[in-house]
Amino acid sequence: MNKMHRTLSLFNTLTRRVEPVVPVEEGKISLYTCGPTVYNFAHIGNLRTFLFQDLLKRTFRAGGYAVTHCMNITDVEDKIIRDSQAGLPAEATNEQRHGAMTALTERFTAIFLDDLETLRIQKAEFLPRATAYIGQMIHLIQDLEAKGLAYPREGSVYYRIAGLPQYGCLAHLDREGMQAGASVDADEYERDSVTDFVLWKAGKPGEPSWDSPWGPGRPGWHIECSAMGMELLGERVDIHSGGVDLIFPHHENEIAQSEGCLGHRWVNHWVHGEFLMVEGQKMAKSLGNFFTLRDLIEKGVDPIALRYAIQSNHYRKVLNFSFEGLRAAENSLKRIRAFRKRMEGEGQGGGGPWAEALVPLVRLEQARTEFWAAMADDLNTPEALAALFTLISDLNAQDDHVALTRDERNAVLAFLDEADAIFAAWPQEAASLDAEVEAFIEARRAAKAAKNWAEADRVRDQLKALGIVLEDRKDGSVGWRKG
Ligand code: AMP
Ligand code: ZN
């Protein structure tokens, strides 16, 4: 079957332009996103990035694509080692050191996945832990060595950036300014110290290590994503994403590693989300200006209001976190949900003339077109939601005067569902609908048992008005579906 998919465009950090995403395989998207470093609770700045990626993924899904998403879990890294080894005696064995590291990372991985679920972030198809791919990382480094792009030194291995002509293509670095021969051991460094970077770190006392051709040691952070991404998504990936702080050095180095090994372009579209800020500063653990999701929930914040507050702003604009912003989000959601309830029920209509009479289905189609045009243009959620809100006020006004028909109401509900497949913030309330319908079915059963056919038919018609169709089954039970 030739399935329809919408053309969706995203800003590509490689070219600094909004470009249509043309998948390697028609109708399919492979998506790699850099996951969390699991040594502590994620803060809502981190979660902003994961919410933006969920928006991206859901938009492609709603646009008709089959998306395969890989999000790694960084479970070996400088900060993880620092925090997990702190309580261990100097004579602890390598096994004990690994055990302490795993205990910390398992705990925070579970908490992280829980946070994603609370925020209705769809789980990735692949959630690889870096420590399960050490073998692939070693192979990749060996391959880079064989190609002359990596060199060992005192038990560590470094990437030779001068060997790759495209080094700097993502961060748009000035190649003239690069310091040939200098190298850096830290995973995180600034762009004014562009140097050869570490692929494999020689083991140090007090750290867990793995055996390798260069002696005991552990992987650098950047090689982790290249190895997992290539292993699980292959040699050509459609979209790779993270926060803007990952453009350099992390993603620049991922390109160097993967393209150095493959000899061709690895990722077509690099997409980066802006920061969540607090009073003009990036929200960060190191600055102590952060909230976790749990902090907010304790303060009575609805996590879905946070989801909406973040997603209703454009992902490439810095967003200042505030409680007023959350309240505004709660109000917007109330408005959409109240409209949904209104469309689920029946309108009365005033019967009076309406100066700006509109044809609901035509108006609906116009809003739908505007909504998708905005989403297709670099995930422009403020415009897409503006289209939804103008539709809501127009149809509310119309319904006050001339009630929309059941068919029109159902068409509006279908559009609300379509938009909610992306925003996941105004779903049909399944539980309450279930209870309502079951109560009606019971009333109809009682009426039938009393041979009160008129009453039984009246209940059936009431359900029909709710858009519910009853199905009398052979075994005497009654099923139902949305009609
Ligand atoms: P980490 O767990 O530190 O590896 O970060 C996970 C993700 O959160 C990365 O993609 C970062 O770019 C992103 N990130 C970190 N701080 C912020 C922030 N204040 N706003 C938005 N994204 C952030
Ligand atoms: Zn990464």
Short mmCIF file of C-alpha atoms and ligand atoms in Angstrom, two decimals:
data_model
loop_
_atom_site.label_atom_id
_atom_site.label_comp_id
_atom_site.label_asym_id
_atom_site.label_seq_id
_atom_site.Cartn_x
_atom_site.Cartn_y
_atom_site.Cartn_z
CA MET A 1 0.00 0.00 0.00
CA ASN A 2 1.31 3.42 -0.85
CA LYS A 3 0.78 5.35 2.36
CA MET A 4 0.52 9.12 2.34
CA HIS A 5 3.01 11.06 4.38
CA ARG A 6 3.25 14.77 4.80
CA THR A 7 6.39 16.66 3.89
CA LEU A 8 7.82 18.06 7.10
CA SER A 9 10.66 20.56 7.32
CA LEU A 10 13.11 21.13 10.15
CA PHE A 11 15.97 23.54 10.75
CA ASN A 12 19.17 21.66 9.96
CA THR A 13 22.12 22.79 12.08
CA LEU A 14 24.47 21.48 9.36
CA THR A 15 23.21 23.92 6.74
CA ARG A 16 21.60 26.51 9.05
CA ARG A 17 18.42 26.31 6.96
CA VAL A 18 14.91 24.97 7.35
CA GLU A 19 14.86 21.99 4.98
CA PRO A 20 12.38 19.23 4.17
CA VAL A 21 13.29 15.95 5.81
CA VAL A 22 13.77 13.47 2.98
CA PRO A 23 14.13 10.06 4.59
CA VAL A 24 16.65 7.52 3.36
CA GLU A 25 13.80 5.00 3.10
CA GLU A 26 10.48 6.41 1.95
CA GLY A 27 7.94 6.74 4.71
CA LYS A 28 10.42 5.77 7.44
CA ILE A 29 12.39 7.93 9.84
CA SER A 30 15.36 6.83 11.91
CA LEU A 31 15.88 9.14 14.85
CA TYR A 32 18.76 9.20 17.31
CA THR A 33 18.56 11.39 20.38
CA CYS A 34 21.26 11.75 23.01
CA GLY A 35 19.79 10.46 26.23
CA PRO A 36 20.43 11.38 29.84
CA THR A 37 23.54 10.97 31.92
CA VAL A 38 22.03 8.96 34.75
CA TYR A 39 23.77 10.09 37.93
CA ASN A 40 20.99 12.23 39.39
CA PHE A 41 17.41 13.38 38.78
CA ALA A 42 16.81 15.00 35.40
CA HIS A 43 15.85 18.66 35.79
CA ILE A 44 13.08 20.23 33.75
CA GLY A 45 15.69 21.85 31.49
CA ASN A 46 16.81 18.37 30.43
CA LEU A 47 13.17 17.40 30.17
CA ARG A 48 12.51 20.33 27.84
CA THR A 49 14.87 18.70 25.36
CA PHE A 50 13.17 15.31 25.71
CA LEU A 51 9.74 16.95 25.34
CA PHE A 52 10.84 18.69 22.16
CA GLN A 53 12.07 15.38 20.78
CA ASP A 54 8.76 13.75 21.68
CA LEU A 55 6.99 16.51 19.76
CA LEU A 56 9.24 15.90 16.79
CA LYS A 57 8.70 12.16 16.88
CA ARG A 58 4.93 12.40 17.33
CA THR A 59 4.65 14.96 14.52
CA PHE A 60 6.38 12.57 12.12
CA ARG A 61 4.18 9.72 13.32
CA ALA A 62 1.02 11.82 12.94
CA GLY A 63 2.34 12.86 9.53
CA GLY A 64 2.28 9.23 8.40
CA TYR A 65 5.87 8.07 8.97
CA ALA A 66 7.07 4.94 10.73
CA VAL A 67 9.62 6.30 13.21
CA THR A 68 12.35 4.17 14.76
CA HIS A 69 13.81 6.01 17.70
CA CYS A 70 17.02 5.24 19.56
CA MET A 71 17.79 7.10 22.78
CA ASN A 72 20.90 6.05 24.60
CA ILE A 73 21.38 5.97 28.34
CA THR A 74 24.81 7.34 29.25
CA ASP A 75 25.75 5.08 32.16
CA VAL A 76 29.52 5.57 32.18
CA GLU A 77 30.96 9.08 32.24
CA ASP A 78 33.08 11.40 34.41
CA LYS A 79 30.30 12.62 36.72
CA ILE A 80 28.83 9.13 37.15
CA ILE A 81 32.23 7.81 38.19
CA ARG A 82 32.82 10.71 40.56
CA ASP A 83 29.49 10.21 42.36
CA SER A 84 29.33 6.42 42.36
CA GLN A 85 32.87 5.79 43.61
CA ALA A 86 32.89 8.37 46.40
CA GLY A 87 32.01 5.94 49.21
CA LEU A 88 34.34 3.09 48.16
CA PRO A 89 37.63 2.24 49.92
CA ALA A 90 40.87 2.61 47.94
CA GLU A 91 41.34 -1.18 47.85
CA ALA A 92 37.92 -1.86 46.26
CA THR A 93 38.08 -4.35 43.39
CA ASN A 94 37.17 -3.50 39.81
CA GLU A 95 34.07 -5.66 40.25
CA GLN A 96 32.98 -3.65 43.29
CA ARG A 97 33.60 -0.41 41.41
CA HIS A 98 31.44 -1.58 38.50
CA GLY A 99 28.78 -2.70 40.98
CA ALA A 100 28.66 0.72 42.63
CA MET A 101 28.43 2.43 39.25
CA THR A 102 25.62 0.14 38.07
CA ALA A 103 23.68 0.61 41.32
CA LEU A 104 23.69 4.38 40.82
CA THR A 105 22.87 4.33 37.12
CA GLU A 106 20.12 1.69 37.41
CA ARG A 107 18.42 3.76 40.10
CA PHE A 108 18.42 6.96 38.06
CA THR A 109 17.55 5.23 34.80
CA ALA A 110 14.37 3.91 36.41
CA ILE A 111 13.55 7.36 37.79
CA PHE A 112 14.19 8.94 34.39
CA LEU A 113 11.92 6.48 32.56
CA ASP A 114 9.28 7.15 35.15
CA ASP A 115 9.52 10.90 34.50
CA LEU A 116 9.11 10.30 30.76
CA GLU A 117 5.98 8.30 31.40
CA THR A 118 4.54 11.00 33.69
CA LEU A 119 5.08 13.51 30.86
CA ARG A 120 3.54 11.15 28.26
CA ILE A 121 6.81 11.00 26.35
CA GLN A 122 6.69 7.98 24.07
CA LYS A 123 9.32 5.39 24.89
CA ALA A 124 12.07 4.87 22.31
CA GLU A 125 12.22 1.58 20.42
CA PHE A 126 15.88 1.29 21.47
CA LEU A 127 17.14 2.44 24.86
CA PRO A 128 20.72 1.14 24.85
CA ARG A 129 22.95 1.47 27.90
CA ALA A 130 26.45 2.56 26.91
CA THR A 131 28.07 -0.10 29.12
CA ALA A 132 26.44 -2.82 27.00
CA TYR A 133 28.28 -1.57 23.86
CA ILE A 134 31.90 -1.36 25.04
CA GLY A 135 32.91 -4.01 22.46
CA GLN A 136 31.45 -1.96 19.58
CA MET A 137 33.21 1.16 20.89
CA ILE A 138 36.56 -0.62 20.96
CA HIS A 139 36.04 -1.87 17.40
CA LEU A 140 35.16 1.59 16.20
CA ILE A 141 38.29 3.07 17.80
CA GLN A 142 40.43 0.31 16.26
CA ASP A 143 38.93 1.10 12.89
CA LEU A 144 39.72 4.80 13.29
CA GLU A 145 43.29 3.86 14.28
CA ALA A 146 43.62 1.73 11.17
CA LYS A 147 42.45 4.65 9.06
CA GLY A 148 45.01 6.98 10.62
CA LEU A 149 42.35 9.03 12.39
CA ALA A 150 43.23 7.95 15.93
CA TYR A 151 46.45 7.50 17.86
CA PRO A 152 47.25 5.96 21.26
CA ARG A 153 49.17 7.77 23.97
CA GLU A 154 49.90 6.45 27.46
CA GLY A 155 46.99 4.03 27.50
CA SER A 156 44.51 6.54 26.09
CA VAL A 157 43.46 6.99 22.46
CA TYR A 158 42.80 10.34 20.78
CA TYR A 159 41.05 11.42 17.59
CA ARG A 160 43.28 13.27 15.10
CA ILE A 161 40.95 16.07 13.96
CA ALA A 162 43.42 17.31 11.33
CA GLY A 163 42.81 14.00 9.50
CA LEU A 164 39.17 14.73 8.73
CA PRO A 165 38.52 17.53 6.22
CA GLN A 166 34.93 18.08 7.37
CA TYR A 167 35.84 18.47 11.06
CA GLY A 168 34.00 21.59 12.22
CA CYS A 169 31.15 21.34 9.68
CA LEU A 170 28.40 21.21 12.27
CA ALA A 171 29.62 23.88 14.68
CA HIS A 172 30.91 25.92 11.71
CA LEU A 173 34.40 26.09 13.18
CA ASP A 174 37.17 28.09 11.64
CA ARG A 175 39.72 25.41 10.69
CA GLU A 176 42.52 27.94 10.69
CA GLY A 177 42.12 28.46 14.43
CA MET A 178 42.52 24.78 15.34
CA GLN A 179 45.50 23.79 17.44
CA ALA A 180 47.24 20.91 15.70
CA GLY A 181 48.64 18.26 18.01
CA ALA A 182 47.12 19.50 21.29
CA SER A 183 44.66 17.17 22.96
CA VAL A 184 42.00 17.24 25.63
CA ASP A 185 41.03 14.50 28.09
CA ALA A 186 37.77 15.97 29.39
CA ASP A 187 34.48 15.05 27.70
CA GLU A 188 33.17 18.60 27.86
CA TYR A 189 35.16 21.61 26.64
CA GLU A 190 34.56 24.94 24.95
CA ARG A 191 34.89 25.73 21.25
CA ASP A 192 37.87 28.02 21.84
CA SER A 193 39.86 24.93 22.78
CA VAL A 194 39.24 22.86 19.68
CA THR A 195 41.77 20.02 19.86
CA ASP A 196 42.18 16.32 19.39
CA PHE A 197 39.68 14.68 21.71
CA VAL A 198 39.76 11.51 23.75
CA LEU A 199 38.18 8.27 22.46
CA TRP A 200 39.42 5.91 25.13
CA LYS A 201 40.62 6.96 28.57
CA ALA A 202 43.42 5.08 30.32
CA GLY A 203 42.26 3.57 33.62
CA LYS A 204 43.02 5.48 36.80
CA PRO A 205 43.16 4.19 40.37
CA GLY A 206 39.74 4.48 41.96
CA GLU A 207 37.83 4.10 38.67
CA PRO A 208 36.01 1.10 37.16
CA SER A 209 37.63 -0.08 33.94
CA TRP A 210 37.32 -2.51 31.01
CA ASP A 211 40.11 -4.44 29.29
CA SER A 212 41.07 -3.13 25.88
CA PRO A 213 43.90 -3.39 23.30
CA TRP A 214 45.36 -0.27 24.96
CA GLY A 215 45.17 -1.65 28.50
CA PRO A 216 42.44 -1.16 31.10
CA GLY A 217 40.35 1.94 30.62
CA ARG A 218 36.94 3.28 29.70
CA PRO A 219 35.30 4.97 26.72
CA GLY A 220 35.10 8.72 26.25
CA TRP A 221 31.57 10.11 26.12
CA HIS A 222 31.45 10.96 22.40
CA ILE A 223 32.35 7.50 21.11
CA GLU A 224 29.41 6.04 23.04
CA CYS A 225 26.76 7.66 20.81
CA SER A 226 28.60 6.89 17.57
CA ALA A 227 28.91 3.22 18.46
CA MET A 228 25.31 2.79 19.65
CA GLY A 229 23.83 4.90 16.85
CA MET A 230 25.66 3.02 14.10
CA GLU A 231 24.96 -0.37 15.65
CA LEU A 232 21.23 0.19 16.13
CA LEU A 233 20.21 2.64 13.38
CA GLY A 234 22.82 1.89 10.76
CA GLU A 235 25.09 3.76 8.40
CA ARG A 236 22.61 6.39 7.30
CA VAL A 237 20.43 8.10 9.86
CA ASP A 238 17.68 10.59 9.06
CA ILE A 239 17.62 12.78 12.17
CA HIS A 240 19.93 13.20 15.15
CA SER A 241 19.00 15.53 17.96
CA GLY A 242 19.94 17.02 21.32
CA GLY A 243 20.07 20.33 23.16
CA VAL A 244 22.08 23.20 21.60
CA ASP A 245 24.91 22.62 24.09
CA LEU A 246 25.59 19.31 22.34
CA ILE A 247 26.43 20.87 18.96
CA PHE A 248 30.00 21.33 20.10
CA PRO A 249 31.90 19.30 20.96
CA HIS A 250 29.63 16.26 21.34
CA HIS A 251 27.87 16.15 17.97
CA GLU A 252 30.84 17.53 16.06
CA ASN A 253 32.86 14.66 17.51
CA GLU A 254 30.17 12.10 16.75
CA ILE A 255 30.33 13.18 13.11
CA ALA A 256 34.11 12.89 13.15
CA GLN A 257 34.00 9.37 14.58
CA SER A 258 31.15 7.98 12.50
CA GLU A 259 32.00 9.62 9.18
CA GLY A 260 35.70 8.93 9.71
CA CYS A 261 34.80 5.25 9.95
CA LEU A 262 32.08 5.11 7.25
CA GLY A 263 33.69 7.41 4.70
CA HIS A 264 30.34 9.04 3.91
CA ARG A 265 27.66 11.25 5.43
CA TRP A 266 26.16 9.60 8.53
CA VAL A 267 23.25 11.83 9.57
CA ASN A 268 21.24 14.00 7.17
CA HIS A 269 19.43 16.28 9.57
CA TRP A 270 20.87 17.60 12.86
CA VAL A 271 18.18 19.21 15.00
CA HIS A 272 18.85 21.09 18.24
CA GLY A 273 16.50 22.41 20.90
CA GLU A 274 17.11 25.62 22.82
CA PHE A 275 17.56 25.94 26.56
CA LEU A 276 15.13 26.30 29.35
CA MET A 277 16.31 29.34 31.31
CA VAL A 278 15.77 30.73 34.77
CA GLU A 279 16.09 34.49 35.10
CA GLY A 280 18.30 34.76 32.06
CA GLN A 281 20.56 31.81 32.91
CA LYS A 282 20.55 28.27 31.56
CA MET A 283 18.87 25.88 33.98
CA ALA A 284 21.71 23.62 35.11
CA LYS A 285 22.63 21.35 37.96
CA SER A 286 25.94 23.15 38.34
CA LEU A 287 24.21 26.52 38.79
CA GLY A 288 21.77 25.15 41.36
CA ASN A 289 18.86 26.97 39.67
CA PHE A 290 16.90 23.89 38.73
CA PHE A 291 13.62 22.12 39.46
CA THR A 292 13.05 18.42 38.98
CA LEU A 293 9.69 17.14 37.78
CA ARG A 294 9.10 15.80 41.28
CA ASP A 295 9.73 19.26 42.80
CA LEU A 296 7.00 20.69 40.61
CA ILE A 297 4.54 17.88 41.26
CA GLU A 298 5.05 18.44 45.01
CA LYS A 299 4.12 22.07 44.43
CA GLY A 300 0.86 20.92 42.86
CA VAL A 301 1.85 21.45 39.21
CA ASP A 302 0.07 19.20 36.71
CA PRO A 303 2.86 17.53 34.67
CA ILE A 304 0.76 17.81 31.53
CA ALA A 305 0.60 21.59 32.05
CA LEU A 306 4.40 21.56 32.10
CA ARG A 307 4.39 19.47 28.93
CA TYR A 308 2.06 21.96 27.27
CA ALA A 309 3.92 25.04 28.59
CA ILE A 310 7.10 23.72 26.99
CA GLN A 311 5.65 22.42 23.76
CA SER A 312 3.50 25.47 23.06
CA ASN A 313 6.70 27.51 22.69
CA HIS A 314 8.91 27.13 19.66
CA TYR A 315 11.72 24.66 20.31
CA ARG A 316 14.38 26.96 18.82
CA LYS A 317 13.59 29.87 21.14
CA VAL A 318 15.00 30.06 24.64
CA LEU A 319 12.18 29.67 27.12
CA ASN A 320 12.14 31.32 30.47
CA PHE A 321 10.69 29.06 33.14
CA SER A 322 8.02 30.66 35.34
CA PHE A 323 5.04 29.63 37.42
CA GLU A 324 2.91 32.21 35.56
CA GLY A 325 3.78 30.36 32.36
CA LEU A 326 2.52 27.13 33.93
CA ARG A 327 -0.72 28.80 35.00
CA ALA A 328 -1.25 30.16 31.50
CA ALA A 329 -0.71 26.64 30.16
CA GLU A 330 -3.28 25.26 32.63
CA ASN A 331 -5.81 27.83 31.41
CA SER A 332 -5.18 27.04 27.76
CA LEU A 333 -5.67 23.36 28.47
CA LYS A 334 -8.90 24.05 30.36
CA ARG A 335 -10.17 25.90 27.31
CA ILE A 336 -9.36 23.05 24.91
CA ARG A 337 -10.75 20.41 27.25
CA ALA A 338 -13.98 22.36 27.85
CA PHE A 339 -14.40 22.69 24.09
CA ARG A 340 -13.84 18.98 23.70
CA LYS A 341 -16.55 18.26 26.31
CA ARG A 342 -18.89 20.65 24.53
CA MET A 343 -18.36 18.85 21.22
CA GLU A 344 -18.87 15.48 22.91
CA GLY A 345 -22.27 16.66 24.13
CA GLU A 346 -25.13 18.19 22.18
CA GLY A 347 -25.46 21.91 21.46
CA GLN A 348 -28.68 23.82 22.15
CA GLY A 349 -28.16 26.73 19.77
CA GLY A 350 -29.94 30.04 20.31
CA GLY A 351 -31.70 29.88 16.99
CA GLY A 352 -31.00 33.57 16.39
CA PRO A 353 -29.32 34.95 13.27
CA TRP A 354 -25.55 34.91 13.23
CA ALA A 355 -23.93 37.68 11.33
CA GLU A 356 -20.80 35.77 10.41
CA ALA A 357 -22.42 32.48 9.59
CA LEU A 358 -19.83 29.86 8.73
CA VAL A 359 -19.94 26.33 7.46
CA PRO A 360 -18.44 24.33 10.34
CA LEU A 361 -16.83 21.63 8.20
CA VAL A 362 -15.24 24.20 5.89
CA ARG A 363 -14.00 26.21 8.85
CA LEU A 364 -12.65 23.00 10.40
CA GLU A 365 -10.76 22.04 7.26
CA GLN A 366 -9.22 25.50 7.10
CA ALA A 367 -7.97 25.18 10.69
CA ARG A 368 -6.63 21.72 9.97
CA THR A 369 -4.71 23.01 6.96
CA GLU A 370 -3.27 25.91 8.99
CA PHE A 371 -2.36 23.57 11.85
CA TRP A 372 -0.41 21.22 9.59
CA ALA A 373 1.24 24.01 7.61
CA ALA A 374 2.60 25.37 10.89
CA MET A 375 3.76 21.99 12.22
CA ALA A 376 5.38 21.16 8.87
CA ASP A 377 7.31 24.42 9.02
CA ASP A 378 9.93 23.55 11.62
CA LEU A 379 7.41 22.48 14.28
CA ASN A 380 5.87 25.91 14.65
CA THR A 381 3.66 25.03 17.62
CA PRO A 382 2.67 28.62 18.54
CA GLU A 383 1.09 29.04 15.10
CA ALA A 384 -0.44 25.59 15.05
CA LEU A 385 -2.07 26.20 18.43
CA ALA A 386 -3.21 29.66 17.36
CA ALA A 387 -5.09 27.96 14.49
CA LEU A 388 -6.69 25.62 17.01
CA PHE A 389 -7.72 28.43 19.39
CA THR A 390 -9.30 30.55 16.65
CA LEU A 391 -11.22 27.50 15.54
CA ILE A 392 -12.42 27.00 19.10
CA SER A 393 -13.71 30.56 19.45
CA ASP A 394 -15.35 30.52 16.02
CA LEU A 395 -17.11 27.21 16.61
CA ASN A 396 -18.11 28.12 20.18
CA ALA A 397 -19.77 31.25 18.82
CA GLN A 398 -21.42 29.31 16.01
CA ASP A 399 -22.66 26.60 18.38
CA ASP A 400 -24.21 29.29 20.60
CA HIS A 401 -26.38 30.34 17.70
CA VAL A 402 -26.92 27.29 15.54
CA ALA A 403 -25.92 24.02 17.17
CA LEU A 404 -23.41 21.97 15.21
CA THR A 405 -24.83 18.63 14.09
CA ARG A 406 -23.59 15.34 15.51
CA ASP A 407 -21.57 14.67 12.37
CA GLU A 408 -19.97 18.09 12.54
CA ARG A 409 -19.18 17.61 16.22
CA ASN A 410 -17.62 14.24 15.48
CA ALA A 411 -15.48 15.75 12.75
CA VAL A 412 -14.26 18.40 15.20
CA LEU A 413 -13.51 15.68 17.78
CA ALA A 414 -11.54 13.75 15.18
CA PHE A 415 -9.38 16.82 14.57
CA LEU A 416 -8.87 17.30 18.32
CA ASP A 417 -7.69 13.68 18.48
CA GLU A 418 -5.38 14.23 15.53
CA ALA A 419 -3.79 17.24 17.22
CA ASP A 420 -3.65 15.42 20.53
CA ALA A 421 -1.69 12.58 18.94
CA ILE A 422 1.07 15.23 18.86
CA PHE A 423 0.44 17.29 22.00
CA ALA A 424 -0.90 14.51 24.24
CA ALA A 425 -2.62 17.03 26.49
CA TRP A 426 -6.36 16.80 25.82
CA PRO A 427 -7.07 13.12 25.32
CA GLN A 428 -10.53 11.70 25.39
CA GLU A 429 -11.02 10.86 29.03
CA ALA A 430 -11.33 7.13 28.55
CA ALA A 431 -12.02 6.19 32.15
CA SER A 432 -14.86 8.64 32.66
CA LEU A 433 -16.33 7.86 29.24
CA ASP A 434 -16.24 4.18 30.09
CA ALA A 435 -18.10 4.74 33.33
CA GLU A 436 -20.70 6.96 31.66
CA VAL A 437 -21.36 4.50 28.87
CA GLU A 438 -21.53 1.54 31.24
CA ALA A 439 -24.13 3.39 33.33
CA PHE A 440 -26.26 3.95 30.22
CA ILE A 441 -25.93 0.31 29.19
CA GLU A 442 -27.06 -0.77 32.63
CA ALA A 443 -30.07 1.60 32.48
CA ARG A 444 -31.01 0.15 29.09
CA ARG A 445 -30.67 -3.41 30.38
CA ALA A 446 -32.96 -2.59 33.33
CA ALA A 447 -35.51 -0.96 30.99
CA LYS A 448 -35.50 -4.01 28.73
CA ALA A 449 -35.88 -6.36 31.70
CA ALA A 450 -38.95 -4.33 32.70
CA LYS A 451 -40.14 -4.55 29.08
CA ASN A 452 -40.09 -0.76 28.93
CA TRP A 453 -39.05 -0.63 25.24
CA ALA A 454 -39.64 3.09 24.88
CA GLU A 455 -37.20 3.80 27.72
CA ALA A 456 -34.64 1.34 26.31
CA ASP A 457 -34.80 3.09 22.93
CA ARG A 458 -34.52 6.49 24.57
CA VAL A 459 -31.28 5.40 26.32
CA ARG A 460 -29.93 4.04 23.06
CA ASP A 461 -30.63 7.40 21.40
CA GLN A 462 -28.94 9.28 24.24
CA LEU A 463 -25.83 7.19 23.68
CA LYS A 464 -26.05 7.80 19.96
CA ALA A 465 -26.01 11.50 20.72
CA LEU A 466 -22.73 10.94 22.59
CA GLY A 467 -21.35 9.30 19.48
CA ILE A 468 -21.58 5.81 20.97
CA VAL A 469 -22.98 2.89 18.99
CA LEU A 470 -24.22 -0.13 20.92
CA GLU A 471 -23.69 -3.64 19.67
CA ASP A 472 -25.96 -6.36 21.03
CA ARG A 473 -23.93 -9.54 21.02
CA LYS A 474 -25.17 -13.09 20.51
CA ASP A 475 -24.34 -14.06 24.10
CA GLY A 476 -26.66 -11.34 25.44
CA SER A 477 -23.90 -8.96 26.49
CA VAL A 478 -23.68 -5.46 25.05
CA GLY A 479 -20.54 -3.95 23.50
CA TRP A 480 -20.01 -0.39 22.31
CA ARG A 481 -17.80 1.69 20.08
CA LYS A 482 -17.36 5.32 19.11
CA GLY A 483 -19.52 5.75 15.99
P1 AMP B 1 22.53 15.33 30.26
O1 AMP B 1 21.68 14.42 31.11
O2 AMP B 1 23.28 16.33 31.06
O3 AMP B 1 23.41 14.56 29.32
O4 AMP B 1 21.54 16.20 29.36
C1 AMP B 1 20.47 15.64 28.67
C2 AMP B 1 19.94 16.63 27.65
O5 AMP B 1 19.46 17.80 28.29
C3 AMP B 1 20.96 17.10 26.61
O6 AMP B 1 20.40 16.95 25.32
C4 AMP B 1 21.19 18.57 26.95
O7 AMP B 1 21.44 19.32 25.78
C5 AMP B 1 19.87 18.96 27.55
N1 AMP B 1 19.88 20.13 28.46
C6 AMP B 1 20.70 20.37 29.51
N2 AMP B 1 20.39 21.55 30.13
C7 AMP B 1 19.31 22.06 29.46
C8 AMP B 1 18.49 23.24 29.60
N3 AMP B 1 18.68 24.12 30.57
N4 AMP B 1 17.48 23.41 28.71
C9 AMP B 1 17.25 22.50 27.73
N5 AMP B 1 17.97 21.38 27.54
C10 AMP B 1 18.99 21.14 28.39
ZN ZN B 2 25.19 11.70 22.15
#
